[in-house]
Coordinates of C-alpha atoms in Angstrom, one line a residue:
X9 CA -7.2 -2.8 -12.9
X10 CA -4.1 -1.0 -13.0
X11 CA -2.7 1.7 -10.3
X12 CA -3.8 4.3 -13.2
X13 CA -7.3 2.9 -13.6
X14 CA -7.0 1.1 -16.8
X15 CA -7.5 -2.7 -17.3
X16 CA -5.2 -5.3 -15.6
X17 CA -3.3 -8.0 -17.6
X18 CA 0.5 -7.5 -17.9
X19 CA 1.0 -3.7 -17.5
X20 CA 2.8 -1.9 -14.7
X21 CA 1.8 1.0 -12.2
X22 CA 1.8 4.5 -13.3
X23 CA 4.8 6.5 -12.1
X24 CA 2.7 8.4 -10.0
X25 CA 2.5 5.0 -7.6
X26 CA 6.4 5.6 -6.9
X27 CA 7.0 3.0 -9.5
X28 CA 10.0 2.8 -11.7
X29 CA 11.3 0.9 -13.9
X30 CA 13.2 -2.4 -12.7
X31 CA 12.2 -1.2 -9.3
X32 CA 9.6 -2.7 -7.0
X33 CA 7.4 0.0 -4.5
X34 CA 5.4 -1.7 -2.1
X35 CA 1.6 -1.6 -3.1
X36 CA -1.6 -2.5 -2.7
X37 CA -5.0 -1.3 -3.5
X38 CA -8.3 -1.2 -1.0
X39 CA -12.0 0.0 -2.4
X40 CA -9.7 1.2 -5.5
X41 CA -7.5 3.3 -4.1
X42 CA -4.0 2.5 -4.1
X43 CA -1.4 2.7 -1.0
X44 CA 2.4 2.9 -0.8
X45 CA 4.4 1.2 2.2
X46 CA 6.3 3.7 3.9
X47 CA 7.5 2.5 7.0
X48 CA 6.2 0.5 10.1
X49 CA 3.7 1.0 13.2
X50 CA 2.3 -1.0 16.0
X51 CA -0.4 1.5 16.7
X52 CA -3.2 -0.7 14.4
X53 CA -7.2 -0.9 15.3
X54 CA -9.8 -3.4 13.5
X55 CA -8.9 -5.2 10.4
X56 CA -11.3 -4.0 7.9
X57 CA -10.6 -6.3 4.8
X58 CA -8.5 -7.2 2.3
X59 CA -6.1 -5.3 0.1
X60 CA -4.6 -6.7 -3.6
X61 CA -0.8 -6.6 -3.0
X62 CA 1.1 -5.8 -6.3
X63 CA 3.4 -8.0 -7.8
X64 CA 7.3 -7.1 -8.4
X65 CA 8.4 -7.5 -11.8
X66 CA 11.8 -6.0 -11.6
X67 CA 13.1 -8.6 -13.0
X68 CA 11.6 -7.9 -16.4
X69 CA 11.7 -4.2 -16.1
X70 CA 8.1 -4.0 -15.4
X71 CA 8.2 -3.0 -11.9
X72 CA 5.1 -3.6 -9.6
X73 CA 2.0 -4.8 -10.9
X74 CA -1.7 -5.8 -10.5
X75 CA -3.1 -8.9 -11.8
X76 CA -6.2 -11.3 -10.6
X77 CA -3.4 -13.5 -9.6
X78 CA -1.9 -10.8 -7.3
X79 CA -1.6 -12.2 -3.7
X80 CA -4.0 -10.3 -0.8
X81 CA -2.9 -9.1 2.1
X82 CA -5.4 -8.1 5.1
X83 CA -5.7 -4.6 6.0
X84 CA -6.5 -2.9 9.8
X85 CA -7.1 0.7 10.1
X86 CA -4.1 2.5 11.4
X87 CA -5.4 4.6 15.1
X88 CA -5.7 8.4 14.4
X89 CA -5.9 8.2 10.6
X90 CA -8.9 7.6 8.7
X91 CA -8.5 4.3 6.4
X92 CA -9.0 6.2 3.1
X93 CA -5.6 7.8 4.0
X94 CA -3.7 5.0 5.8
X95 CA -4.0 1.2 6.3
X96 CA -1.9 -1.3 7.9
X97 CA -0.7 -4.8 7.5
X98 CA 0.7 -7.2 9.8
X99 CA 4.6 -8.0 9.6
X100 CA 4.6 -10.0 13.0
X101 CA 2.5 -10.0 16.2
X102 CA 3.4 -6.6 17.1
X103 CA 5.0 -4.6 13.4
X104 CA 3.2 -3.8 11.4
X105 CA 4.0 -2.1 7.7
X106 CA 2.1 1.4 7.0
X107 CA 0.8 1.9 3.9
X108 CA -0.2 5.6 2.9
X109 CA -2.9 6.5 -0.4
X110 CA -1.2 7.9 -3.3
X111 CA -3.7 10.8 -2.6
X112 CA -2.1 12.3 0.4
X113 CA 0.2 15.0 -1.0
X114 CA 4.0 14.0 -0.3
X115 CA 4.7 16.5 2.5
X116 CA 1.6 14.7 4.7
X117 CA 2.8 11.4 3.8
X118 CA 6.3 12.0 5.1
X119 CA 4.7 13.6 8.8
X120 CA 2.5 10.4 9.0
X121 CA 5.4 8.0 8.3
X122 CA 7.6 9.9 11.2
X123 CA 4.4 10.0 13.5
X124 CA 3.5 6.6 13.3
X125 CA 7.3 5.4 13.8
X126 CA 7.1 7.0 17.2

């Protein structure tokens, strides 16, 4: 399924996702719901599962993308935020990358990137 709800199989993320053309956004989708990386944290909790990462076509133009071949990545709730908002995967032992749902409005996503860089 594509970041816009339609079927998967060579089509790119909606421009909604952050996703431009010939550029590659960070992404991956949990339960549905899609998430942008923003920036980095070490304040993680449990892992909870695992997320589809998006694939980066900028090569082509196509920008990132979700297919059933799309690697996963596996996701930890992020300590103060509930995970429908804001998930976490590991970088290293102690980074790790924060990824925010394309459903928190801009203006909380940029608090809870500067918050969680703290």
């Amino acid at each position: 399924m594509r970041v816009d709800g339609s079927p998967e199989g060579g089509t790119t993320a909606s421009p909604t996702a952050g996703a431009l053309p010939s550029e590659c956004t960070p992404l991956v989708r949990f339960k549905g719901v899609v998430y942008q990386g923003l920036g980095y944290t070490n304040q993680v909790g449990e892992k909870i599962g695992w997320a589809r990462e998006a694939e980066c076509l900028d090569v082509t133009g196509e920008g990132p993308l979700f297919t059933q071949g799309s690697p996963e990545v596996r996701v930890s709730v992020v300590r103060g935020y509930p995970p429908t908002a804001v998930l976490a995967a590991s970088v290293s032992n102690t980074l790790y990358s924060v990824y925010v749902a394309d459903t928190v409005p801009p203006a909380e996503r940029e608090a809870i990137v500067r918050d969680l860089a703290e």
